[in-house]
């Protein structure tokens, strides 16, 4: 993938208005390091146009009125093309986590909304975010304090204006959630109970028992399902954004999706698109993320010429339960990792490598009580040096009753797999948890692609910088989903999109013609390639990095991708063909390379990004890493859109 | 050095002032679960005391005993939840997690599993 990576010099300001082409260009060309320097180039392909358009429902797509009436009826028009269906909406939302749903509920007051989600609607990282959400809700707390904590955690790479906005607007976003029916823990006096998490200097974590994410998701989903203007399309896998060139601008007009239950392609034409597709944990073999988190949104956005930022900052947790070390292996591969709490080490747990050597004192005088990222790097280093797959966390020297009463969840889980933690050490390995980087967003969630907005984990807003502060991710999603609403409405009202837009792009093709034998082979190979990619990412683009390792990763991933694509195309796969697993694989390749290239570009260690050959912070490098769209000349299937590009 | 990091890891113990009227304050003492006493009694009566035993195999009897014990405790907690919201005597939190404060070591833990950090 030919990509240009640059440091935006001068300042960390994310407030560039991407809608003004000229000023955006100026921000791009501020002196800095340009690697493989090239800007976006349009691909001018001739369009293939379907001639068999039949409009079944003749409700014309009328321009929205200015009334914010609750009785506004959904005017979703469907047109049936020969090989698929086209649907028309004012707003398309990709992803059904907190960001997507929050946004949908607001914009639904102004037009029709499609929420497109690849599995069941509740299946998202939000649902697993079971800690809390941070906000300044206590009189003795302050916005400045929350800001400071965020910036310190972010290793001073945060965008200050973004941080200020999120910390300031957070409390109102929480109050709205409560008004919507989310039920947070409170005291007997009826006031919100606020906890204090690591890195926060005040009590400011709002939570719901310990299922905050799930509770927020539940409340939002209920409201969405009851909203007559919102249509939820579950089991619809988004394939590529529908974009075209309008002079120098790239404009987004919707998204193609595959209904994975019926194996039918659905084209969504929309005036505005919100990308809220979450994270990419599954580029690594061990992750806390559910299976849906394969970086689809980051990949689609990159292919659609959107700018990507700070992908090198991947947050790992040091001690996830390593299934490989359990006497009885789980029957099915665990989908999302079981994290062993800090409290085990806090209560006296000791880390050993597989030779039963206690290694933490070699790395830090605080041994097991060193900060989390020090522990993560130490474990990673041990695993790489010794070529092993997990280490051991031993709490068995502590009183049995205390272990069982404090950690019943771990005890039970391990017991089911033949391990008694009161007698034996627990096998642990770091797991990928959160992507701090993503699609570069302005202060209103806007991207450099007109009509495309982003919110949530898929976005890089400048809030997290080089490392995310605990409980700030749900907050970021809520704030940016809300901020993207007005610009979206404005864009929608000024849009002159019409029914014929659907003709501009070739339709994706379901590979029925290949036959089931070939498909079976392709699926099997894809599964193996996925495991191989995850293994390479963990070994070469893990927690402790080096230029040499990253370059090896570049070579290996390049070869693996070429091998996979060759296999596909040798078996009759065509450029526009789509299948769930193959599309996920191309997104995983795309994201893996984004992470890799970003890591290669940062010649310092900061926050989550640690380089052996650049082990210190460099003030001159305190800048975001930015990846511009690829030139497209030597691109792979994963790095270009399926459909033929066109001019508007 | 260990102490410095301990203070970083631990939730605020003493310097946080008692809550002003409108918000519930947080008190740091961890509360032993009421259930844990019965757990202790049950475990002591049915299984050997644990020693430092890295290579110990789980024998069938112990495994069953532990399993039964955990199941009965989970059931107990479930019943508590069904009857009405639990009130944390230390913090005044209603319907919150029983047992030690989830954020006492900086991350968000429940029963040993970490959910956020």
XYZ file of C-alpha atoms in Angstrom:
765
model
C 0.000 0.000 0.000
C 1.505 3.254 -1.031
C 0.682 5.666 1.716
C 1.934 8.998 2.724
C 2.494 9.510 6.370
C 3.236 12.869 7.830
C 3.506 14.724 11.020
C 1.276 17.735 11.002
C 3.821 20.287 12.074
C 3.400 23.390 14.094
C 0.559 22.524 16.408
C -1.783 19.843 17.485
C -4.866 21.669 16.360
C -7.499 19.308 15.035
C -9.846 22.136 14.423
C -9.104 22.317 10.724
C -12.271 22.729 8.787
C -12.173 19.902 6.306
C -14.933 21.394 4.245
C -12.733 24.238 3.085
C -10.446 22.564 0.607
C -7.818 25.273 0.560
C -7.281 25.527 4.300
C -7.126 21.769 4.593
C -4.370 21.686 2.027
C -2.427 24.256 4.008
C -2.617 22.138 7.128
C -1.338 19.183 5.144
C 1.662 20.965 3.747
C 3.003 22.448 6.930
C 6.622 21.304 7.018
C 7.098 17.947 8.545
C 8.261 14.535 7.598
C 6.535 13.275 4.520
C 7.035 9.611 3.818
C 6.140 8.324 0.369
C 4.744 11.797 -0.110
C 1.732 11.837 -2.308
C -1.742 13.215 -2.031
C -4.964 11.605 -3.005
C -5.350 10.931 -6.666
C -8.649 10.151 -8.140
C -9.033 6.931 -9.936
C -10.859 7.655 -13.117
C -12.548 4.516 -14.151
C -15.424 4.337 -16.507
C -18.670 3.559 -14.768
C -20.607 0.435 -15.224
C -24.239 1.334 -15.072
C -27.100 -0.952 -14.398
C -29.821 -0.457 -16.961
C -32.409 -2.446 -15.149
C -33.560 0.026 -12.588
C -37.109 -0.549 -11.471
C -38.691 1.653 -8.944
C -41.299 -0.321 -7.090
C -42.358 2.197 -4.530
C -43.074 5.479 -6.184
C -42.873 7.657 -3.110
C -40.635 10.378 -4.328
C -37.829 11.304 -2.066
C -39.095 14.670 -0.980
C -36.812 17.257 0.471
C -37.155 17.371 4.203
C -39.218 20.100 5.759
C -37.932 22.344 8.491
C -40.443 21.025 10.962
C -39.102 18.861 13.739
C -42.358 17.075 13.993
C -42.610 13.806 15.864
C -45.149 12.690 13.345
C -42.647 12.910 10.493
C -43.103 9.674 8.628
C -40.251 7.603 7.356
C -39.900 8.116 3.648
C -37.454 5.429 2.859
C -37.689 4.597 -0.783
C -36.613 1.270 -2.121
C -35.531 0.665 -5.636
C -34.913 -2.818 -6.842
C -31.978 -3.362 -9.095
C -31.593 -6.610 -10.942
C -28.949 -7.998 -8.601
C -29.822 -6.294 -5.369
C -31.819 -3.693 -3.555
C -31.221 0.004 -3.185
C -32.626 1.903 -0.251
C -32.705 5.641 0.219
C -32.336 7.379 3.521
C -31.463 10.844 4.718
C -28.955 9.423 7.189
C -27.048 6.136 7.216
C -25.398 5.019 10.435
C -22.827 2.237 10.332
C -22.584 0.549 13.722
C -24.997 0.153 16.601
C -22.908 0.925 19.651
C -23.323 4.004 21.816
C -22.053 6.439 19.173
C -24.239 5.167 16.360
C -27.417 4.879 18.367
C -27.029 8.214 20.137
C -26.593 9.970 16.822
C -29.462 8.082 15.205
C -31.896 9.186 17.886
C -31.078 12.852 17.315
C -31.006 12.968 13.536
C -34.198 10.922 13.383
C -36.011 14.101 14.424
C -35.002 15.552 11.056
C -35.169 12.742 8.565
C -35.140 9.040 7.890
C -32.350 6.950 9.379
C -30.904 3.555 8.572
C -28.838 1.895 11.283
C -26.678 -0.722 9.630
C -25.062 -3.271 11.896
C -23.186 -6.451 11.018
C -24.585 -8.744 13.710
C -27.246 -8.381 16.394
C -27.666 -4.692 17.291
C -26.379 -5.092 20.830
C -23.181 -6.802 19.636
C -20.643 -4.018 19.967
C -17.680 -2.961 22.098
C -20.097 -0.708 24.020
C -21.919 -3.733 25.324
C -18.727 -5.064 26.873
C -17.641 -1.726 28.329
C -18.636 -2.636 31.802
C -16.731 -0.174 33.901
C -18.157 3.297 33.789
C -18.261 6.601 31.979
C -16.359 9.591 33.259
C -17.776 13.084 33.681
C -17.461 16.029 36.013
C -20.570 15.649 38.148
C -19.327 16.543 41.587
C -19.057 20.101 42.957
C -15.543 19.496 44.224
C -14.455 18.268 40.799
C -13.627 20.514 37.851
C -13.428 20.448 34.069
C -9.805 21.537 34.334
C -8.997 18.552 36.510
C -10.622 16.100 34.104
C -8.772 17.779 31.266
C -5.466 17.555 33.055
C -5.929 13.872 33.880
C -6.811 13.176 30.245
C -3.805 15.041 28.880
C -1.369 13.422 31.292
C -2.703 9.968 30.467
C -2.448 10.828 26.766
C 1.260 11.598 27.168
C 0.601 15.160 26.039
C -0.402 14.149 22.550
C -4.042 15.081 23.042
C -5.640 17.949 21.211
C -6.423 20.447 23.939
C -9.487 21.901 22.326
C -10.980 18.449 21.868
C -10.226 17.560 25.478
C -11.840 20.763 26.698
C -14.972 20.173 24.648
C -15.380 16.554 25.739
C -14.811 17.284 29.416
C -17.145 20.277 29.273
C -19.980 18.640 27.386
C -19.729 15.256 29.087
C -21.965 16.003 32.070
C -24.869 17.084 29.852
C -24.519 13.934 27.760
C -24.775 11.822 30.917
C -27.870 13.721 32.051
C -29.472 13.074 28.693
C -28.794 9.369 29.021
C -30.491 9.353 32.380
C -33.446 11.205 30.877
C -33.558 8.504 28.206
C -33.912 5.843 30.848
C -30.373 4.643 31.528
C -30.238 3.610 35.136
C -26.985 4.469 36.916
C -26.023 3.609 40.469
C -26.936 6.163 43.055
C -26.628 6.714 46.769
C -29.424 6.439 49.280
C -29.882 10.175 48.959
C -30.720 9.630 45.313
C -27.628 11.260 43.902
C -25.322 9.585 41.399
C -22.658 7.423 42.943
C -19.287 8.356 41.495
C -16.297 6.050 41.624
C -12.674 6.923 41.129
C -10.621 4.990 38.634
C -6.872 4.964 38.069
C -5.559 8.117 36.455
C -8.464 10.231 37.681
C -7.801 12.670 40.478
C -11.461 12.957 41.431
C -14.442 10.722 41.794
C -16.168 11.006 38.460
C -17.038 7.596 37.139
C -20.731 7.053 36.614
C -21.672 3.404 36.364
C -24.527 0.939 36.386
C -23.739 -1.925 38.770
C -20.924 -3.187 36.623
C -22.708 -3.246 33.353
C -22.529 0.386 32.365
C -22.008 -0.211 28.651
C -24.750 -2.781 28.526
C -27.149 -0.501 30.373
C -26.455 2.427 28.062
C -26.802 0.162 25.055
C -30.089 -1.208 26.368
C -31.579 2.242 26.947
C -30.519 3.553 23.551
C -31.604 0.461 21.670
C -35.031 0.593 23.241
C -35.436 4.196 22.130
C -34.165 3.382 18.641
C -36.530 0.460 18.174
C -39.442 2.638 19.219
C -38.526 5.448 16.862
C -40.631 5.351 13.692
C -37.988 7.187 11.692
C -35.224 4.693 12.361
C -34.904 1.400 10.507
C -32.405 -1.064 11.906
C -30.754 -3.400 9.435
C -29.074 -6.095 11.474
C -26.799 -8.715 9.946
C -25.925 -6.201 7.276
C -22.182 -6.125 6.776
C -20.910 -2.812 5.384
C -18.575 -3.389 2.446
C -17.453 -0.044 1.055
C -18.547 3.560 1.260
C -20.042 4.970 -1.908
C -17.932 7.947 -2.843
C -17.288 10.076 -5.852
C -15.073 12.979 -6.827
C -16.524 16.443 -7.031
C -13.537 18.428 -8.255
C -10.927 18.098 -5.529
C -13.452 16.918 -2.970
C -14.419 13.371 -2.183
C -18.091 13.071 -1.347
C -19.823 10.172 0.399
C -23.296 9.157 -0.751
C -23.880 6.043 1.251
C -22.621 2.510 1.669
C -22.961 -0.930 0.152
C -23.804 -3.750 2.514
C -24.217 -7.490 2.409
C -27.173 -9.052 4.167
C -25.304 -12.010 5.645
C -28.493 -13.910 6.392
C -29.936 -13.784 2.894
C -26.666 -13.290 1.018
C -28.091 -10.293 -0.772
C -26.431 -7.019 -1.512
C -28.177 -3.896 -0.260
C -27.126 -0.466 -1.439
C -27.853 2.387 0.936
C -27.935 5.790 -0.680
C -27.854 8.484 1.953
C -27.227 12.192 2.091
C -25.166 11.814 5.246
C -23.227 8.851 6.605
C -22.016 8.362 10.159
C -19.279 5.812 10.663
C -19.530 4.417 14.195
C -18.196 0.955 13.604
C -15.914 0.638 16.595
C -12.532 -0.946 17.065
C -10.163 -3.430 15.476
C -9.062 -5.720 18.317
C -9.114 -8.773 16.082
C -6.007 -7.798 14.219
C -4.402 -9.426 17.258
C -4.846 -13.024 18.424
C -5.872 -12.099 21.967
C -8.369 -9.292 22.428
C -11.150 -8.225 24.757
C -13.213 -7.120 21.761
C -16.160 -9.150 20.487
C -15.816 -10.778 17.069
C -17.425 -7.868 15.264
C -14.444 -5.623 15.945
C -12.444 -6.171 12.754
C -11.713 -2.550 11.898
C -14.286 -2.402 9.100
C -14.884 1.330 9.462
C -11.223 2.352 9.535
C -10.570 0.254 6.463
C -13.599 1.523 4.529
C -12.722 5.100 5.393
C -9.112 4.673 4.289
C -10.254 3.179 1.000
C -12.665 6.085 0.634
C -9.789 8.582 0.845
C -10.376 9.602 4.460
C -7.377 10.578 6.539
C -6.391 8.178 9.321
C -4.492 9.174 12.438
C -2.531 7.752 15.390
C -3.093 4.092 14.619
C 0.106 3.073 16.404
C -1.525 3.666 19.786
C -3.091 0.315 20.557
C -4.037 -0.264 24.168
C -3.242 -3.688 25.599
C -4.105 -5.121 28.971
C -1.167 -7.016 30.446
C -2.926 -9.988 31.991
C -5.696 -11.711 30.111
C -6.365 -15.348 30.915
C -4.304 -17.417 28.469
C -6.479 -20.324 27.379
C -3.437 -22.070 26.014
C -2.105 -22.513 29.539
C -5.249 -24.052 30.973
C -5.233 -27.796 31.642
C -8.639 -28.183 29.980
C -8.809 -26.008 26.887
C -12.112 -24.274 26.172
C -14.079 -26.209 23.555
C -14.624 -23.118 21.464
C -12.028 -20.391 21.002
C -12.875 -17.692 23.495
C -14.239 -14.743 21.563
C -13.213 -12.027 23.941
C -10.469 -12.209 26.495
C -11.017 -12.542 30.224
C -8.914 -9.865 31.895
C -7.353 -10.602 35.258
C -7.636 -7.556 37.478
C -4.812 -5.387 38.763
C -6.111 -6.362 42.199
C -4.516 -9.807 41.929
C -1.106 -8.175 41.725
C -2.176 -5.554 44.247
C -3.059 -8.318 46.665
C 0.348 -9.932 46.260
C 0.239 -11.910 43.035
C 3.654 -12.651 41.505
C 4.534 -12.937 37.832
C 6.739 -15.806 36.637
C 7.898 -16.951 33.239
C 7.498 -20.609 32.313
C 10.812 -21.442 33.966
C 9.308 -20.149 37.212
C 11.647 -17.158 37.275
C 10.228 -14.015 38.767
C 11.045 -11.446 36.065
C 9.421 -8.153 37.082
C 12.276 -7.052 39.379
C 14.538 -7.134 36.306
C 12.430 -4.442 34.666
C 11.256 -2.233 37.521
C 11.989 -1.711 41.187
C 8.265 -1.793 41.920
C 8.123 -5.316 40.494
C 4.509 -6.466 40.083
C 3.228 -3.120 41.354
C 4.844 -1.180 38.531
C 2.429 0.752 36.313
C 0.309 -1.310 33.981
C 2.159 -0.410 30.785
C 5.508 -1.286 32.369
C 4.086 -4.670 33.298
C 2.679 -5.127 29.804
C 6.029 -4.339 28.193
C 7.871 -6.610 30.592
C 5.582 -9.543 29.868
C 5.832 -8.860 26.150
C 9.607 -8.748 26.344
C 9.766 -12.030 28.227
C 7.505 -13.721 25.714
C 9.520 -12.493 22.738
C 12.894 -13.323 24.269
C 11.843 -16.777 25.307
C 9.568 -17.422 22.341
C 6.753 -18.419 24.648
C 3.044 -17.737 24.550
C 2.106 -16.874 28.101
C 3.478 -16.177 31.574
C 2.185 -17.128 35.000
C 0.497 -15.036 37.673
C 0.634 -16.744 41.025
C -1.603 -15.834 43.956
C -1.646 -19.317 45.487
C 0.611 -18.293 48.361
C -2.209 -16.138 49.738
C -4.931 -17.480 52.043
C -7.360 -19.637 50.134
C -10.453 -18.004 51.597
C -9.277 -14.549 50.596
C -8.557 -15.649 47.060
C -11.977 -17.221 46.710
C -13.827 -14.302 48.237
C -12.007 -11.597 46.296
C -11.702 -13.324 42.967
C -14.596 -15.766 42.602
C -14.977 -14.969 38.936
C -11.390 -15.969 38.162
C -11.564 -18.968 40.475
C -14.685 -20.240 38.819
C -13.505 -19.663 35.282
C -10.187 -21.405 35.904
C -11.816 -24.226 37.802
C -14.042 -25.016 34.880
C -10.861 -25.570 32.925
C -9.083 -27.691 35.479
C -7.047 -25.058 37.295
C -7.234 -24.243 41.005
C -5.844 -20.745 41.489
C -5.457 -21.332 45.216
C -2.807 -23.902 44.349
C -1.526 -23.145 40.872
C -0.448 -20.064 38.976
C -2.769 -18.492 36.409
C -1.599 -18.455 32.772
C -1.809 -14.893 31.410
C -0.984 -13.039 28.212
C -1.568 -9.420 27.115
C -4.728 -8.715 25.129
C -5.533 -5.881 22.729
C -8.319 -3.738 24.143
C -8.776 -0.336 22.527
C -7.666 1.642 19.469
C -6.815 5.219 20.366
C -6.343 6.113 16.729
C -8.713 5.937 13.795
C -10.418 8.098 11.182
C -9.321 11.645 11.732
C -12.215 13.755 12.958
C -12.672 17.472 13.335
C -14.431 19.004 16.306
C -17.842 18.215 14.836
C -16.982 14.672 13.926
C -16.442 15.696 10.318
C -13.850 14.012 8.113
C -12.137 15.144 4.942
C -14.778 13.230 2.997
C -17.854 15.405 2.574
C -20.970 13.938 4.090
C -18.956 11.417 6.123
C -18.862 11.819 9.879
C -17.289 9.626 12.531
C -17.824 8.998 16.232
C -16.688 6.530 18.851
C -13.712 4.195 18.767
C -13.451 4.322 14.978
C -12.642 8.007 15.207
C -9.441 9.763 16.152
C -10.718 12.959 17.691
C -7.592 13.976 19.550
C -9.094 13.155 22.947
C -6.993 10.119 23.812
C -3.653 11.185 22.456
C -1.102 8.443 22.979
C -3.103 6.606 25.637
C -6.716 6.554 26.712
C -7.733 7.546 30.217
C -10.058 5.007 31.851
C -13.767 5.518 31.178
C -13.167 8.269 28.608
C -14.154 6.149 25.613
C -17.902 6.003 26.228
C -17.732 9.718 26.993
C -15.997 10.505 23.699
C -18.593 8.497 21.819
C -21.480 10.339 23.461
C -20.030 13.803 22.947
C -19.006 13.365 19.328
C -22.146 11.553 18.317
C -24.029 14.587 19.587
C -21.721 17.127 18.009
C -21.996 15.524 14.593
C -25.771 16.012 14.600
C -26.130 19.663 13.549
C -23.516 19.608 10.788
C -25.144 16.419 9.528
C -28.553 18.070 9.412
C -27.101 21.093 7.627
C -25.346 18.875 5.120
C -28.472 16.826 4.559
C -30.574 19.912 3.853
C -28.122 21.230 1.300
C -27.648 17.894 -0.416
C -29.011 17.510 -3.946
C -28.697 13.761 -4.075
C -31.318 12.077 -6.234
C -32.560 8.613 -7.132
C -30.158 8.185 -10.001
C -27.147 8.330 -7.694
C -27.412 4.590 -7.280
C -26.186 4.127 -10.873
C -22.781 5.578 -10.219
C -21.115 2.487 -8.767
C -20.883 -1.149 -9.809
C -22.810 -3.429 -7.530
C -20.936 -5.902 -5.362
C -21.362 -9.480 -6.461
C -22.245 -12.461 -4.307
C -19.999 -15.353 -5.444
C -22.729 -17.883 -6.268
C -20.984 -18.763 -9.520
C -17.954 -20.179 -7.725
C -19.807 -23.119 -6.265
C -19.749 -24.460 -2.735
C -16.501 -26.481 -3.015
C -14.465 -23.493 -4.046
C -16.144 -21.295 -1.457
C -15.352 -23.849 1.213
C -11.680 -23.820 0.219
C -11.606 -20.044 0.171
C -13.208 -19.829 3.601
C -10.816 -22.348 5.072
C -7.793 -20.573 3.652
C -9.116 -17.218 4.805
C -9.471 -18.555 8.338
C -5.847 -19.710 8.324
C -4.616 -16.454 6.843
C -6.482 -14.529 9.535
C -4.735 -16.517 12.271
C -1.406 -15.984 10.554
C -1.944 -12.226 10.295
C -2.865 -12.043 13.978
C 0.241 -14.002 14.847
C 2.478 -11.695 12.814
C 0.884 -8.620 14.376
C 1.435 -9.960 17.876
C 5.012 -11.042 17.213
C 6.141 -8.017 15.207
C 3.748 -5.139 15.915
C 3.045 -5.861 19.559
C 3.701 -3.927 22.741
C 7.486 -3.650 22.495
C 8.460 -2.611 18.977
C 11.593 -2.036 16.985
C 12.300 -0.808 13.488
C 13.742 -4.169 12.547
C 10.686 -6.063 13.743
C 8.302 -3.628 12.098
C 10.131 -3.965 8.799
C 9.923 -7.728 9.093
C 6.208 -7.354 9.733
C 5.904 -5.228 6.627
C 7.483 -7.932 4.537
C 5.531 -10.784 6.096
C 2.188 -9.032 5.904
C 2.845 -7.991 2.329
C 3.646 -11.577 1.383
C 0.690 -12.981 3.286
C -1.715 -10.571 1.671
C -0.365 -11.295 -1.804
C -0.578 -15.025 -1.150
C -4.179 -14.749 0.028
C -5.339 -12.535 -2.813
C -3.625 -14.740 -5.380
C -5.393 -17.738 -3.908
C -8.727 -15.993 -4.158
C -8.326 -14.778 -7.693
C -6.859 -18.076 -8.885
C -10.055 -19.719 -7.710
C -12.209 -17.423 -9.762
C -12.755 -14.605 -7.295
C -13.555 -11.325 -8.962
C -12.772 -7.772 -7.994
C -16.348 -6.930 -7.007
C -17.160 -10.187 -5.217
C -18.124 -10.105 -1.568
C -18.413 -12.576 1.265
C -18.504 -11.851 4.970
C -15.228 -13.577 5.858
C -13.335 -12.311 2.837
C -14.471 -8.737 3.427
C -13.489 -8.922 7.076
C -10.114 -10.284 6.036
C -9.469 -7.412 3.669
C -10.402 -4.974 6.426
C -8.073 -6.714 8.868
C -5.218 -6.463 6.361
C -5.968 -2.809 5.807
C -6.029 -1.997 9.542
C -2.961 -4.070 10.281
C -1.031 -2.082 7.705
C -2.357 1.203 9.065
C -1.091 0.257 12.534
C 2.211 -0.980 11.155
C 2.899 2.064 9.009
C 1.992 4.429 11.807
C 4.308 2.569 14.167
C 7.123 2.793 11.641
C 6.614 6.532 11.320
C 6.912 7.408 15.004
C 10.574 7.573 15.994
C 10.052 8.018 19.687
C 8.346 6.208 22.508
C 5.196 7.853 23.763
C 2.232 6.446 25.653
C 1.238 3.122 24.197
C 3.857 3.173 21.444
C 7.202 1.854 22.617
C 10.258 1.477 20.375
C 13.462 -0.188 21.535
C 15.523 1.901 19.131
C 13.757 5.125 20.150
C 13.052 4.492 23.824
C 12.508 8.092 24.917
C 10.008 10.882 24.420
C 11.082 13.448 21.838
C 9.469 16.847 22.234
C 9.892 17.548 18.523
C 7.864 14.422 17.781
C 4.892 15.390 19.941
C 2.644 15.417 16.883
C -0.103 13.178 15.554
C 0.752 10.541 12.964
C -1.354 11.002 9.898
C -1.899 8.629 6.982
C -3.190 10.112 3.764
C -5.096 8.172 1.125
C -3.095 5.850 -1.070
C -2.262 6.616 -4.659
C -3.928 3.466 -5.876
C -1.381 2.498 -8.504
C 0.096 -0.508 -6.731
C -2.771 -1.164 -4.397
C -4.106 -4.490 -3.236
C -7.702 -5.671 -3.052
C -7.822 -4.659 0.609
C -6.741 -1.107 -0.066
C -9.081 -0.080 -2.838
C -12.835 0.141 -3.024
C -14.620 -2.695 -4.776
C -16.701 -0.577 -7.050
C -15.366 1.504 -9.862
C -14.701 5.003 -8.728
C -16.544 7.824 -10.387
C -17.035 11.527 -10.667
C -20.192 13.010 -9.227
C 9.368 2.917 45.651
C 6.755 0.276 46.168
C 4.833 2.589 48.444
C 4.763 5.369 45.880
C 3.278 3.108 43.300
C 0.921 1.638 45.847
C -0.467 5.060 46.507
C -0.838 5.544 42.784
C -2.613 2.265 42.402
C -4.870 2.520 45.395
C -7.968 4.638 45.308
C -7.835 7.738 47.448
C -7.834 6.717 51.077
C -7.871 9.752 53.225
C -7.481 13.080 51.494
C -10.868 13.156 49.831
C -13.201 15.267 51.911
C -16.535 13.996 53.081
C -19.165 14.594 50.476
C -21.059 17.819 50.317
C -24.778 17.387 50.773
C -25.681 16.838 47.168
C -23.381 13.953 46.303
C -22.559 10.669 47.923
C -19.017 10.465 49.215
C -16.710 7.560 48.738
C -15.121 5.821 51.685
C -12.235 3.603 50.978
C -12.455 0.727 53.419
C -13.099 -2.446 51.621
C -15.987 -4.364 52.984
C -15.660 -8.063 53.487
C -18.578 -9.672 51.900
C -21.074 -11.088 54.350
C -21.093 -14.130 52.152
C -17.380 -14.669 52.504
C -17.708 -15.787 56.128
C -19.898 -18.651 55.158
C -17.543 -19.363 52.292
C -14.641 -19.578 54.683
C -16.452 -21.979 56.954
C -17.497 -24.204 54.099
C -14.054 -24.307 52.503
C -12.288 -24.987 55.787
C -14.545 -27.884 56.570
C -14.293 -29.599 53.253
C -10.851 -28.974 51.817
C -7.274 -28.896 53.010
C -5.633 -25.589 53.791
C -3.680 -24.385 50.805
C 0.095 -24.353 50.927
C 2.516 -22.909 48.449
C 2.144 -25.588 45.858
C 2.978 -24.563 42.332
C 2.738 -27.928 40.750
C -0.316 -29.139 42.626
C -2.900 -30.917 40.637
C -6.540 -30.287 41.300
C -7.970 -33.456 42.692
C -11.513 -34.356 41.919
C -12.853 -34.002 45.450
C -11.447 -30.520 45.943
C -12.700 -29.436 42.570
C -16.197 -30.554 43.402
C -16.063 -28.878 46.790
C -14.858 -25.608 45.332
C -17.443 -25.745 42.588
C -20.298 -26.376 45.019
C -19.040 -23.622 47.224
C -18.888 -21.072 44.421
C -22.268 -22.065 43.103
C -23.905 -21.649 46.477
C -22.305 -18.250 46.928
C -23.417 -17.087 43.483
C -26.890 -18.282 44.268
C -26.849 -16.384 47.510
C -25.805 -13.196 45.775
C -28.454 -13.727 43.152
C -31.117 -14.067 45.789
C -29.972 -10.891 47.468
C -30.287 -9.087 44.185
C -33.770 -10.395 43.621
C -35.087 -9.320 46.966
C -34.126 -5.676 46.581
C -31.246 -3.361 45.939
C -28.189 -3.901 48.076
C -27.009 -0.840 49.986
C -23.302 -0.483 50.570
C -22.936 0.467 54.250
C -19.686 2.311 53.683
C -20.512 4.355 50.608
C -24.302 4.490 50.684
C -24.357 3.224 47.134
C -27.631 1.539 46.237
C -27.670 -1.508 43.993
C -23.952 -1.363 43.488
C -21.389 -4.117 43.606
C -21.032 -5.970 46.891
C -17.612 -6.617 48.270
C -14.446 -4.599 47.771
C -14.614 -1.352 45.856
C -14.128 -2.179 42.166
C -11.649 0.634 41.601
C -9.460 0.079 44.644
C -6.437 -0.837 42.517
C -7.098 1.657 39.754
C -8.833 -0.590 37.261
C -12.486 -1.577 37.301
C -12.746 -5.088 38.637
C -15.599 -7.301 39.672
C -14.929 -10.612 41.370
C -11.488 -10.653 39.859
C -12.377 -9.890 36.286
C -11.220 -6.544 34.971
C -13.687 -4.644 32.816
C -12.053 -1.313 32.309
C -8.669 0.251 32.924
